[in-house]
């Protein structure tokens, strides 16, 4: 039975589907590939899957190669008028896809075989598909749920495309106009503004080894960034605190709250954005984010009132006690 390509391929696809279900139910705590690989090994060790099942299942390899042309054949390419405005990016992406595909097919075929090499081409083919498929077509096909994930975007049109696709959260959101903000509020899209990121790049450029280009870009976006944030706050968009950690000194990320208050939030709004709303954005609001019965007791105690002076939180020395899941980890 397992020697039949359709049966063996279906069995392997079923393991991937099982992994996807478990990953969804556990909110990605258990990765899809981990479930699929462990299940595959267990079934092989138990003698349920034969040793040569991968040799029989040629369909996944062929399917990986066929993903991109099949989807594009359905007419899901962007209109040429749209592609023309991004022709440089399209050309770079095309050459990257062609080059990477060629290398994988040649090198992996030499080390293993063509079937394994072809299987590795699928994710790369998906890159060009993601570039060319329109948001409207995905929605028309009722596939917008495939891309409900955080979007790291700065350009206005990129933000609008993400919102239209049902993207869960927008990181940075440097350039937001009234239309984008209105749609974010209507759809419940989260904004994670990361106001501290460009500020820190400018302040610590020399110390952190930032390039001159990065500094100039940060200076260019600073005003637009804070303006977009203020508009979003005033409009009632759901805002979760986030800092793009990595472009500033460790332990200084709570400066973000001070910047949020400086540009339109009340101190309490900034605290809620950092706790309750952040937990909602991450999908863990049933466990953390607020101090309630049956939730983890995560809390801090400070030696002053942050509602009077939110800036006290940016100094770790002012945080006297830290509790995580009910246990005191700093005193």
PDB file of C-alpha atoms in Angstrom:
ATOM      1  CA  UNK A   1       0.000   0.000   0.000  1.00  0.00           C
ATOM      2  CA  UNK A   2       2.697   2.494   1.002  1.00  0.00           C
ATOM      3  CA  UNK A   3       4.495   1.977  -2.299  1.00  0.00           C
ATOM      4  CA  UNK A   4       1.695   3.840  -4.050  1.00  0.00           C
ATOM      5  CA  UNK A   5       2.893   7.479  -4.546  1.00  0.00           C
ATOM      6  CA  UNK A   6      -0.547   8.976  -3.883  1.00  0.00           C
ATOM      7  CA  UNK A   7      -1.014   7.090  -0.610  1.00  0.00           C
ATOM      8  CA  UNK A   8       2.481   7.786   0.691  1.00  0.00           C
ATOM      9  CA  UNK A   9       2.280  11.444  -0.301  1.00  0.00           C
ATOM     10  CA  UNK A  10      -1.131  11.788   1.361  1.00  0.00           C
ATOM     11  CA  UNK A  11       0.234  10.284   4.563  1.00  0.00           C
ATOM     12  CA  UNK A  12       3.108  12.752   4.654  1.00  0.00           C
ATOM     13  CA  UNK A  13       0.777  15.672   3.954  1.00  0.00           C
ATOM     14  CA  UNK A  14      -1.431  14.428   6.810  1.00  0.00           C
ATOM     15  CA  UNK A  15       1.501  14.669   9.234  1.00  0.00           C
ATOM     16  CA  UNK A  16       2.130  18.249   8.113  1.00  0.00           C
ATOM     17  CA  UNK A  17      -1.571  19.045   8.565  1.00  0.00           C
ATOM     18  CA  UNK A  18      -1.494  17.505  12.042  1.00  0.00           C
ATOM     19  CA  UNK A  19       1.500  19.657  12.894  1.00  0.00           C
ATOM     20  CA  UNK A  20      -0.305  22.758  11.662  1.00  0.00           C
ATOM     21  CA  UNK A  21      -3.357  21.996  13.816  1.00  0.00           C
ATOM     22  CA  UNK A  22      -1.250  21.416  16.924  1.00  0.00           C
ATOM     23  CA  UNK A  23       0.784  24.553  16.237  1.00  0.00           C
ATOM     24  CA  UNK A  24      -2.419  26.583  15.932  1.00  0.00           C
ATOM     25  CA  UNK A  25      -3.944  25.125  19.102  1.00  0.00           C
ATOM     26  CA  UNK A  26      -0.761  25.749  21.097  1.00  0.00           C
ATOM     27  CA  UNK A  27      -0.264  29.237  19.632  1.00  0.00           C
ATOM     28  CA  UNK A  28       3.005  28.161  17.987  1.00  0.00           C
ATOM     29  CA  UNK A  29       4.481  26.823  21.252  1.00  0.00           C
ATOM     30  CA  UNK A  30       4.798  23.494  19.434  1.00  0.00           C
ATOM     31  CA  UNK A  31       6.211  24.157  15.946  1.00  0.00           C
ATOM     32  CA  UNK A  32       4.498  22.490  13.023  1.00  0.00           C
ATOM     33  CA  UNK A  33       7.693  20.931  11.676  1.00  0.00           C
ATOM     34  CA  UNK A  34       8.568  19.476  15.086  1.00  0.00           C
ATOM     35  CA  UNK A  35       5.250  17.633  15.284  1.00  0.00           C
ATOM     36  CA  UNK A  36       5.506  16.417  11.693  1.00  0.00           C
ATOM     37  CA  UNK A  37       9.106  15.205  12.058  1.00  0.00           C
ATOM     38  CA  UNK A  38       8.609  13.504  15.430  1.00  0.00           C
ATOM     39  CA  UNK A  39       5.422  11.808  14.203  1.00  0.00           C
ATOM     40  CA  UNK A  40       7.219  10.654  11.075  1.00  0.00           C
ATOM     41  CA  UNK A  41      10.108   9.173  13.050  1.00  0.00           C
ATOM     42  CA  UNK A  42       7.796   7.442  15.513  1.00  0.00           C
ATOM     43  CA  UNK A  43       5.757   5.897  12.708  1.00  0.00           C
ATOM     44  CA  UNK A  44       8.934   4.682  11.027  1.00  0.00           C
ATOM     45  CA  UNK A  45      10.371   3.239  14.243  1.00  0.00           C
ATOM     46  CA  UNK A  46       7.055   1.521  14.968  1.00  0.00           C
ATOM     47  CA  UNK A  47       7.184  -0.133  11.559  1.00  0.00           C
ATOM     48  CA  UNK A  48       3.982   1.543  10.338  1.00  0.00           C
ATOM     49  CA  UNK A  49       5.823   3.561   7.703  1.00  0.00           C
ATOM     50  CA  UNK A  50       8.232   1.573   5.506  1.00  0.00           C
ATOM     51  CA  UNK A  51      11.840   2.673   5.179  1.00  0.00           C
ATOM     52  CA  UNK A  52      11.358   3.765   1.567  1.00  0.00           C
ATOM     53  CA  UNK A  53       8.248   5.896   2.052  1.00  0.00           C
ATOM     54  CA  UNK A  54      10.062   9.087   1.056  1.00  0.00           C
ATOM     55  CA  UNK A  55      11.217   7.443  -2.165  1.00  0.00           C
ATOM     56  CA  UNK A  56       7.641   6.519  -2.977  1.00  0.00           C
ATOM     57  CA  UNK A  57       6.181   9.929  -2.197  1.00  0.00           C
ATOM     58  CA  UNK A  58       7.367  11.800  -5.264  1.00  0.00           C
ATOM     59  CA  UNK A  59       4.266  13.992  -5.350  1.00  0.00           C
ATOM     60  CA  UNK A  60       5.436  16.456  -2.656  1.00  0.00           C
ATOM     61  CA  UNK A  61       8.580  17.152  -4.660  1.00  0.00           C
ATOM     62  CA  UNK A  62       6.669  17.783  -7.845  1.00  0.00           C
ATOM     63  CA  UNK A  63       4.096  19.802  -5.950  1.00  0.00           C
ATOM     64  CA  UNK A  64       6.791  22.023  -4.454  1.00  0.00           C
ATOM     65  CA  UNK A  65       7.981  22.933  -7.940  1.00  0.00           C
ATOM     66  CA  UNK A  66       4.440  23.488  -9.155  1.00  0.00           C
ATOM     67  CA  UNK A  67       3.248  25.807  -6.371  1.00  0.00           C
ATOM     68  CA  UNK A  68       4.354  29.094  -7.906  1.00  0.00           C
ATOM     69  CA  UNK A  69       3.234  28.555 -11.521  1.00  0.00           C
ATOM     70  CA  UNK A  70      -0.034  26.973 -10.374  1.00  0.00           C
ATOM     71  CA  UNK A  71      -1.048  29.909  -8.215  1.00  0.00           C
ATOM     72  CA  UNK A  72       0.073  32.489 -10.755  1.00  0.00           C
ATOM     73  CA  UNK A  73      -1.847  30.571 -13.458  1.00  0.00           C
ATOM     74  CA  UNK A  74      -5.060  31.282 -11.527  1.00  0.00           C
ATOM     75  CA  UNK A  75      -4.642  34.922 -12.414  1.00  0.00           C
ATOM     76  CA  UNK A  76      -3.425  36.188  -9.061  1.00  0.00           C
ATOM     77  CA  UNK A  77      -0.584  38.357 -10.362  1.00  0.00           C
ATOM     78  CA  UNK A  78      -0.518  42.043  -9.601  1.00  0.00           C
ATOM     79  CA  UNK A  79      -1.631  44.318 -12.445  1.00  0.00           C
ATOM     80  CA  UNK A  80       1.293  45.517 -14.556  1.00  0.00           C
ATOM     81  CA  UNK A  81       0.514  49.088 -13.529  1.00  0.00           C
ATOM     82  CA  UNK A  82       1.295  48.151  -9.931  1.00  0.00           C
ATOM     83  CA  UNK A  83       4.376  46.131 -10.774  1.00  0.00           C
ATOM     84  CA  UNK A  84       5.825  48.999 -12.825  1.00  0.00           C
ATOM     85  CA  UNK A  85       6.123  51.128  -9.711  1.00  0.00           C
ATOM     86  CA  UNK A  86       8.147  48.370  -8.037  1.00  0.00           C
ATOM     87  CA  UNK A  87      10.120  47.155 -11.038  1.00  0.00           C
ATOM     88  CA  UNK A  88      13.488  47.262  -9.303  1.00  0.00           C
ATOM     89  CA  UNK A  89      12.271  45.158  -6.402  1.00  0.00           C
ATOM     90  CA  UNK A  90      10.596  42.731  -8.805  1.00  0.00           C
ATOM     91  CA  UNK A  91      13.784  42.290 -10.859  1.00  0.00           C
ATOM     92  CA  UNK A  92      15.912  41.796  -7.755  1.00  0.00           C
ATOM     93  CA  UNK A  93      13.418  39.261  -6.382  1.00  0.00           C
ATOM     94  CA  UNK A  94      13.225  37.393  -9.678  1.00  0.00           C
ATOM     95  CA  UNK A  95      16.994  37.082  -9.969  1.00  0.00           C
ATOM     96  CA  UNK A  96      17.209  36.048  -6.316  1.00  0.00           C
ATOM     97  CA  UNK A  97      14.592  33.347  -6.825  1.00  0.00           C
ATOM     98  CA  UNK A  98      16.180  32.070 -10.037  1.00  0.00           C
ATOM     99  CA  UNK A  99      19.673  32.075  -8.546  1.00  0.00           C
ATOM    100  CA  UNK A 100      18.658  30.383  -5.294  1.00  0.00           C
ATOM    101  CA  UNK A 101      16.527  27.796  -7.087  1.00  0.00           C
ATOM    102  CA  UNK A 102      19.338  26.932  -9.485  1.00  0.00           C
ATOM    103  CA  UNK A 103      21.864  26.559  -6.673  1.00  0.00           C
ATOM    104  CA  UNK A 104      19.551  24.350  -4.616  1.00  0.00           C
ATOM    105  CA  UNK A 105      18.725  22.090  -7.549  1.00  0.00           C
ATOM    106  CA  UNK A 106      22.397  21.690  -8.500  1.00  0.00           C
ATOM    107  CA  UNK A 107      24.097  21.453  -5.110  1.00  0.00           C
ATOM    108  CA  UNK A 108      21.492  19.406  -3.232  1.00  0.00           C
ATOM    109  CA  UNK A 109      21.093  17.062  -6.221  1.00  0.00           C
ATOM    110  CA  UNK A 110      24.814  16.358  -6.118  1.00  0.00           C
ATOM    111  CA  UNK A 111      24.830  15.711  -2.365  1.00  0.00           C
ATOM    112  CA  UNK A 112      21.485  13.861  -2.132  1.00  0.00           C
ATOM    113  CA  UNK A 113      19.172  13.573  -5.122  1.00  0.00           C
ATOM    114  CA  UNK A 114      16.867  15.633  -7.297  1.00  0.00           C
ATOM    115  CA  UNK A 115      13.759  14.725  -5.303  1.00  0.00           C
ATOM    116  CA  UNK A 116      15.123  16.236  -2.094  1.00  0.00           C
ATOM    117  CA  UNK A 117      16.443  19.247  -3.991  1.00  0.00           C
ATOM    118  CA  UNK A 118      13.038  19.852  -5.549  1.00  0.00           C
ATOM    119  CA  UNK A 119      11.402  19.719  -2.123  1.00  0.00           C
ATOM    120  CA  UNK A 120      13.591  22.603  -0.990  1.00  0.00           C
ATOM    121  CA  UNK A 121      12.518  24.797  -3.862  1.00  0.00           C
ATOM    122  CA  UNK A 122       8.956  25.191  -2.589  1.00  0.00           C
ATOM    123  CA  UNK A 123       9.617  27.831   0.106  1.00  0.00           C
ATOM    124  CA  UNK A 124      11.691  29.844  -2.344  1.00  0.00           C
ATOM    125  CA  UNK A 125       8.976  29.657  -4.972  1.00  0.00           C
ATOM    126  CA  UNK A 126       6.613  30.948  -2.312  1.00  0.00           C
ATOM    127  CA  UNK A 127       8.717  34.080  -2.034  1.00  0.00           C
ATOM    128  CA  UNK A 128       7.946  35.207  -5.536  1.00  0.00           C
ATOM    129  CA  UNK A 129       4.314  34.194  -5.147  1.00  0.00           C
ATOM    130  CA  UNK A 130       4.057  36.364  -2.033  1.00  0.00           C
ATOM    131  CA  UNK A 131       5.498  39.252  -4.012  1.00  0.00           C
ATOM    132  CA  UNK A 132       3.167  38.886  -6.978  1.00  0.00           C
ATOM    133  CA  UNK A 133      -0.146  37.845  -5.457  1.00  0.00           C
ATOM    134  CA  UNK A 134      -2.576  40.660  -4.826  1.00  0.00           C
ATOM    135  CA  UNK A 135      -4.308  41.150  -1.508  1.00  0.00           C
ATOM    136  CA  UNK A 136      -7.673  41.489  -3.259  1.00  0.00           C
ATOM    137  CA  UNK A 137      -7.291  38.126  -4.974  1.00  0.00           C
ATOM    138  CA  UNK A 138      -6.422  36.404  -1.711  1.00  0.00           C
ATOM    139  CA  UNK A 139      -9.544  37.850  -0.130  1.00  0.00           C
ATOM    140  CA  UNK A 140     -11.603  36.826  -3.150  1.00  0.00           C
ATOM    141  CA  UNK A 141     -10.318  33.280  -2.768  1.00  0.00           C
ATOM    142  CA  UNK A 142     -11.050  33.442   0.964  1.00  0.00           C
ATOM    143  CA  UNK A 143      -7.367  32.835   1.706  1.00  0.00           C
ATOM    144  CA  UNK A 144      -6.580  35.999   3.630  1.00  0.00           C
ATOM    145  CA  UNK A 145      -6.276  33.959   6.839  1.00  0.00           C
ATOM    146  CA  UNK A 146      -3.038  32.585   5.440  1.00  0.00           C
ATOM    147  CA  UNK A 147      -1.284  35.849   6.164  1.00  0.00           C
ATOM    148  CA  UNK A 148      -2.749  36.921   9.497  1.00  0.00           C
ATOM    149  CA  UNK A 149       0.565  37.598  11.203  1.00  0.00           C
ATOM    150  CA  UNK A 150       2.676  40.539  12.364  1.00  0.00           C
ATOM    151  CA  UNK A 151       3.793  42.796   9.528  1.00  0.00           C
ATOM    152  CA  UNK A 152       7.020  44.744   9.727  1.00  0.00           C
ATOM    153  CA  UNK A 153       6.097  47.652   7.466  1.00  0.00           C
ATOM    154  CA  UNK A 154       6.910  51.302   7.055  1.00  0.00           C
ATOM    155  CA  UNK A 155       5.567  52.377   3.640  1.00  0.00           C
ATOM    156  CA  UNK A 156       1.965  53.599   3.620  1.00  0.00           C
ATOM    157  CA  UNK A 157       0.800  51.372   0.768  1.00  0.00           C
ATOM    158  CA  UNK A 158       2.400  48.383   2.461  1.00  0.00           C
ATOM    159  CA  UNK A 159       0.430  49.177   5.616  1.00  0.00           C
ATOM    160  CA  UNK A 160      -2.828  49.463   3.664  1.00  0.00           C
ATOM    161  CA  UNK A 161      -2.214  46.186   1.857  1.00  0.00           C
ATOM    162  CA  UNK A 162      -1.558  44.440   5.178  1.00  0.00           C
ATOM    163  CA  UNK A 163      -4.701  45.854   6.751  1.00  0.00           C
ATOM    164  CA  UNK A 164      -6.765  44.784   3.725  1.00  0.00           C
ATOM    165  CA  UNK A 165      -5.356  41.271   4.051  1.00  0.00           C
ATOM    166  CA  UNK A 166      -6.397  41.004   7.686  1.00  0.00           C
ATOM    167  CA  UNK A 167      -2.894  41.242   9.119  1.00  0.00           C
ATOM    168  CA  UNK A 168      -3.039  40.967  12.914  1.00  0.00           C
ATOM    169  CA  UNK A 169      -0.578  43.723  13.861  1.00  0.00           C
ATOM    170  CA  UNK A 170       1.464  46.449  12.233  1.00  0.00           C
ATOM    171  CA  UNK A 171       4.969  47.022  13.582  1.00  0.00           C
ATOM    172  CA  UNK A 172       6.410  50.572  13.364  1.00  0.00           C
ATOM    173  CA  UNK A 173       3.557  52.092  11.319  1.00  0.00           C
ATOM    174  CA  UNK A 174       5.732  55.079  10.536  1.00  0.00           C
ATOM    175  CA  UNK A 175       3.584  56.416   7.719  1.00  0.00           C
ATOM    176  CA  UNK A 176      -0.127  56.230   8.535  1.00  0.00           C
ATOM    177  CA  UNK A 177      -2.820  58.373   6.966  1.00  0.00           C
ATOM    178  CA  UNK A 178      -6.428  58.806   8.067  1.00  0.00           C
ATOM    179  CA  UNK A 179      -7.670  56.016   5.793  1.00  0.00           C
ATOM    180  CA  UNK A 180      -5.188  53.486   7.159  1.00  0.00           C
ATOM    181  CA  UNK A 181      -5.951  54.460  10.755  1.00  0.00           C
ATOM    182  CA  UNK A 182      -9.701  54.234  10.177  1.00  0.00           C
ATOM    183  CA  UNK A 183      -9.354  50.733   8.708  1.00  0.00           C
ATOM    184  CA  UNK A 184      -7.065  49.602  11.523  1.00  0.00           C
ATOM    185  CA  UNK A 185      -9.617  50.692  14.092  1.00  0.00           C
ATOM    186  CA  UNK A 186     -12.518  49.116  12.208  1.00  0.00           C
ATOM    187  CA  UNK A 187     -10.743  45.759  11.840  1.00  0.00           C
ATOM    188  CA  UNK A 188      -9.137  45.705  15.265  1.00  0.00           C
ATOM    189  CA  UNK A 189      -5.613  45.715  13.846  1.00  0.00           C
ATOM    190  CA  UNK A 190      -2.971  46.292  16.510  1.00  0.00           C
ATOM    191  CA  UNK A 191      -0.271  48.943  16.143  1.00  0.00           C
ATOM    192  CA  UNK A 192       3.104  48.316  17.784  1.00  0.00           C
ATOM    193  CA  UNK A 193       4.736  51.734  17.300  1.00  0.00           C
ATOM    194  CA  UNK A 194       8.331  51.165  18.521  1.00  0.00           C
ATOM    195  CA  UNK A 195       8.873  54.896  19.057  1.00  0.00           C
ATOM    196  CA  UNK A 196      12.138  54.219  20.846  1.00  0.00           C
ATOM    197  CA  UNK A 197      13.790  52.538  17.867  1.00  0.00           C
ATOM    198  CA  UNK A 198      14.698  55.572  15.711  1.00  0.00           C
ATOM    199  CA  UNK A 199      15.410  57.681  18.788  1.00  0.00           C
ATOM    200  CA  UNK A 200      17.938  55.160  20.062  1.00  0.00           C
ATOM    201  CA  UNK A 201      19.575  54.760  16.673  1.00  0.00           C
ATOM    202  CA  UNK A 202      20.238  58.480  16.635  1.00  0.00           C
ATOM    203  CA  UNK A 203      21.359  58.698  20.266  1.00  0.00           C
ATOM    204  CA  UNK A 204      23.637  55.650  20.373  1.00  0.00           C
ATOM    205  CA  UNK A 205      24.818  55.470  16.771  1.00  0.00           C
ATOM    206  CA  UNK A 206      28.518  55.634  17.592  1.00  0.00           C
ATOM    207  CA  UNK A 207      28.347  53.422  20.665  1.00  0.00           C
ATOM    208  CA  UNK A 208      26.299  50.733  18.933  1.00  0.00           C
ATOM    209  CA  UNK A 209      28.111  50.953  15.614  1.00  0.00           C
ATOM    210  CA  UNK A 210      25.126  52.113  13.577  1.00  0.00           C
ATOM    211  CA  UNK A 211      25.779  53.025   9.964  1.00  0.00           C
ATOM    212  CA  UNK A 212      25.461  56.588   8.785  1.00  0.00           C
ATOM    213  CA  UNK A 213      22.622  55.502   6.508  1.00  0.00           C
ATOM    214  CA  UNK A 214      20.644  54.117   9.438  1.00  0.00           C
ATOM    215  CA  UNK A 215      21.077  57.344  11.360  1.00  0.00           C
ATOM    216  CA  UNK A 216      19.918  59.466   8.433  1.00  0.00           C
ATOM    217  CA  UNK A 217      16.869  57.278   7.862  1.00  0.00           C
ATOM    218  CA  UNK A 218      15.972  57.497  11.543  1.00  0.00           C
ATOM    219  CA  UNK A 219      16.163  61.276  11.437  1.00  0.00           C
ATOM    220  CA  UNK A 220      14.009  61.356   8.304  1.00  0.00           C
ATOM    221  CA  UNK A 221      11.174  59.287   9.789  1.00  0.00           C
ATOM    222  CA  UNK A 222      11.156  60.703  13.311  1.00  0.00           C
ATOM    223  CA  UNK A 223       8.464  63.358  12.801  1.00  0.00           C
ATOM    224  CA  UNK A 224       6.246  61.172  10.611  1.00  0.00           C
ATOM    225  CA  UNK A 225       6.542  58.337  13.125  1.00  0.00           C
ATOM    226  CA  UNK A 226       5.364  60.348  16.112  1.00  0.00           C
ATOM    227  CA  UNK A 227       2.636  62.064  14.070  1.00  0.00           C
ATOM    228  CA  UNK A 228       1.243  58.709  12.940  1.00  0.00           C
ATOM    229  CA  UNK A 229       1.309  57.438  16.511  1.00  0.00           C
ATOM    230  CA  UNK A 230      -0.557  60.477  17.842  1.00  0.00           C
ATOM    231  CA  UNK A 231      -3.225  60.120  15.150  1.00  0.00           C
ATOM    232  CA  UNK A 232      -3.663  56.440  15.993  1.00  0.00           C
ATOM    233  CA  UNK A 233      -4.004  57.195  19.717  1.00  0.00           C
ATOM    234  CA  UNK A 234      -6.596  59.892  19.108  1.00  0.00           C
ATOM    235  CA  UNK A 235      -8.549  57.605  16.782  1.00  0.00           C
ATOM    236  CA  UNK A 236      -8.684  54.767  19.318  1.00  0.00           C
ATOM    237  CA  UNK A 237      -6.550  52.213  17.456  1.00  0.00           C
ATOM    238  CA  UNK A 238      -5.473  49.271  19.635  1.00  0.00           C
ATOM    239  CA  UNK A 239      -1.848  49.983  20.548  1.00  0.00           C
ATOM    240  CA  UNK A 240       0.531  47.460  22.077  1.00  0.00           C
ATOM    241  CA  UNK A 241       3.858  48.537  23.496  1.00  0.00           C
ATOM    242  CA  UNK A 242       6.903  47.182  21.669  1.00  0.00           C
ATOM    243  CA  UNK A 243      10.401  48.549  21.183  1.00  0.00           C
ATOM    244  CA  UNK A 244      12.197  46.783  18.322  1.00  0.00           C
ATOM    245  CA  UNK A 245      14.710  45.711  20.972  1.00  0.00           C
ATOM    246  CA  UNK A 246      18.201  45.339  19.601  1.00  0.00           C
ATOM    247  CA  UNK A 247      18.848  48.885  18.468  1.00  0.00           C
ATOM    248  CA  UNK A 248      19.423  50.240  21.970  1.00  0.00           C
ATOM    249  CA  UNK A 249      20.975  49.251  25.277  1.00  0.00           C
ATOM    250  CA  UNK A 250      19.473  46.304  27.086  1.00  0.00           C
ATOM    251  CA  UNK A 251      17.333  47.368  30.021  1.00  0.00           C
ATOM    252  CA  UNK A 252      16.314  50.750  28.605  1.00  0.00           C
ATOM    253  CA  UNK A 253      13.235  49.589  26.699  1.00  0.00           C
ATOM    254  CA  UNK A 254      10.771  51.098  29.190  1.00  0.00           C
ATOM    255  CA  UNK A 255      11.691  54.503  27.813  1.00  0.00           C
ATOM    256  CA  UNK A 256       9.048  53.594  25.259  1.00  0.00           C
ATOM    257  CA  UNK A 257       6.309  54.432  27.766  1.00  0.00           C
ATOM    258  CA  UNK A 258       7.706  57.901  28.292  1.00  0.00           C
ATOM    259  CA  UNK A 259       7.710  58.508  24.540  1.00  0.00           C
ATOM    260  CA  UNK A 260       4.149  57.197  24.236  1.00  0.00           C
ATOM    261  CA  UNK A 261       2.978  59.658  26.873  1.00  0.00           C
ATOM    262  CA  UNK A 262       5.003  62.468  25.297  1.00  0.00           C
ATOM    263  CA  UNK A 263       3.167  61.926  22.014  1.00  0.00           C
ATOM    264  CA  UNK A 264      -0.429  61.590  23.103  1.00  0.00           C
ATOM    265  CA  UNK A 265      -1.135  58.814  25.585  1.00  0.00           C
ATOM    266  CA  UNK A 266      -1.978  59.216  29.229  1.00  0.00           C
ATOM    267  CA  UNK A 267       0.304  57.360  31.669  1.00  0.00           C
ATOM    268  CA  UNK A 268      -2.422  54.794  32.297  1.00  0.00           C
ATOM    269  CA  UNK A 269      -2.948  54.258  28.586  1.00  0.00           C
ATOM    270  CA  UNK A 270       0.779  53.609  28.176  1.00  0.00           C
ATOM    271  CA  UNK A 271       0.742  51.088  31.046  1.00  0.00           C
ATOM    272  CA  UNK A 272      -2.317  49.318  29.626  1.00  0.00           C
ATOM    273  CA  UNK A 273      -0.666  49.209  26.190  1.00  0.00           C
ATOM    274  CA  UNK A 274       2.367  47.557  27.808  1.00  0.00           C
ATOM    275  CA  UNK A 275       0.380  44.950  29.723  1.00  0.00           C
ATOM    276  CA  UNK A 276      -3.235  44.191  28.824  1.00  0.00           C
ATOM    277  CA  UNK A 277      -3.155  45.190  25.148  1.00  0.00           C
ATOM    278  CA  UNK A 278       0.275  43.687  24.549  1.00  0.00           C
ATOM    279  CA  UNK A 279      -0.980  40.368  25.911  1.00  0.00           C
ATOM    280  CA  UNK A 280      -4.032  40.570  23.645  1.00  0.00           C
ATOM    281  CA  UNK A 281      -1.811  41.262  20.648  1.00  0.00           C
ATOM    282  CA  UNK A 282       0.292  38.183  21.421  1.00  0.00           C
ATOM    283  CA  UNK A 283      -2.748  36.012  22.072  1.00  0.00           C
ATOM    284  CA  UNK A 284      -1.897  35.362  25.716  1.00  0.00           C
ATOM    285  CA  UNK A 285      -4.525  37.575  27.351  1.00  0.00           C
ATOM    286  CA  UNK A 286      -6.096  34.530  29.016  1.00  0.00           C
ATOM    287  CA  UNK A 287      -2.842  33.999  30.940  1.00  0.00           C
ATOM    288  CA  UNK A 288      -1.123  37.360  31.422  1.00  0.00           C
ATOM    289  CA  UNK A 289      -1.619  41.081  30.938  1.00  0.00           C
ATOM    290  CA  UNK A 290      -3.872  41.786  33.909  1.00  0.00           C
ATOM    291  CA  UNK A 291      -3.926  40.705  37.547  1.00  0.00           C
ATOM    292  CA  UNK A 292      -6.977  38.466  37.779  1.00  0.00           C
ATOM    293  CA  UNK A 293      -8.010  35.143  39.236  1.00  0.00           C
ATOM    294  CA  UNK A 294      -6.577  32.167  37.315  1.00  0.00           C
ATOM    295  CA  UNK A 295      -3.979  34.327  35.558  1.00  0.00           C
ATOM    296  CA  UNK A 296      -0.248  34.335  36.174  1.00  0.00           C
ATOM    297  CA  UNK A 297       0.742  36.888  38.806  1.00  0.00           C
ATOM    298  CA  UNK A 298       3.253  38.962  36.842  1.00  0.00           C
ATOM    299  CA  UNK A 299       3.817  42.361  38.436  1.00  0.00           C
ATOM    300  CA  UNK A 300       6.304  45.026  39.465  1.00  0.00           C
ATOM    301  CA  UNK A 301       6.450  47.348  42.464  1.00  0.00           C
ATOM    302  CA  UNK A 302       8.099  50.751  42.131  1.00  0.00           C
ATOM    303  CA  UNK A 303       9.033  53.386  44.680  1.00  0.00           C
ATOM    304  CA  UNK A 304       6.977  56.158  43.097  1.00  0.00           C
ATOM    305  CA  UNK A 305       3.686  56.574  41.251  1.00  0.00           C
ATOM    306  CA  UNK A 306       4.150  56.142  37.474  1.00  0.00           C
ATOM    307  CA  UNK A 307       0.774  57.788  36.895  1.00  0.00           C
ATOM    308  CA  UNK A 308       2.347  60.984  38.201  1.00  0.00           C
ATOM    309  CA  UNK A 309       5.726  60.477  36.549  1.00  0.00           C
ATOM    310  CA  UNK A 310       5.822  57.755  33.905  1.00  0.00           C
ATOM    311  CA  UNK A 311       9.542  58.351  33.329  1.00  0.00           C
ATOM    312  CA  UNK A 312      10.491  56.588  36.561  1.00  0.00           C
ATOM    313  CA  UNK A 313       9.970  53.255  34.807  1.00  0.00           C
ATOM    314  CA  UNK A 314      12.840  53.809  32.388  1.00  0.00           C
ATOM    315  CA  UNK A 315      15.355  53.420  35.198  1.00  0.00           C
ATOM    316  CA  UNK A 316      15.609  49.765  36.342  1.00  0.00           C
ATOM    317  CA  UNK A 317      16.793  50.943  39.772  1.00  0.00           C
ATOM    318  CA  UNK A 318      13.327  52.387  40.408  1.00  0.00           C
ATOM    319  CA  UNK A 319      11.746  48.961  39.977  1.00  0.00           C
ATOM    320  CA  UNK A 320      12.147  47.504  43.441  1.00  0.00           C
ATOM    321  CA  UNK A 321      10.281  44.207  43.160  1.00  0.00           C
ATOM    322  CA  UNK A 322       9.565  41.979  40.158  1.00  0.00           C
ATOM    323  CA  UNK A 323       7.147  39.065  40.394  1.00  0.00           C
ATOM    324  CA  UNK A 324       6.800  36.435  37.672  1.00  0.00           C
ATOM    325  CA  UNK A 325       4.052  33.843  37.931  1.00  0.00           C
ATOM    326  CA  UNK A 326       3.673  34.644  41.612  1.00  0.00           C
ATOM    327  CA  UNK A 327       7.361  34.283  42.481  1.00  0.00           C
ATOM    328  CA  UNK A 328       9.536  37.219  43.486  1.00  0.00           C
ATOM    329  CA  UNK A 329      12.553  37.242  41.158  1.00  0.00           C
ATOM    330  CA  UNK A 330      13.916  40.658  42.122  1.00  0.00           C
ATOM    331  CA  UNK A 331      13.841  42.322  45.491  1.00  0.00           C
TER     332      UNK A 331
END
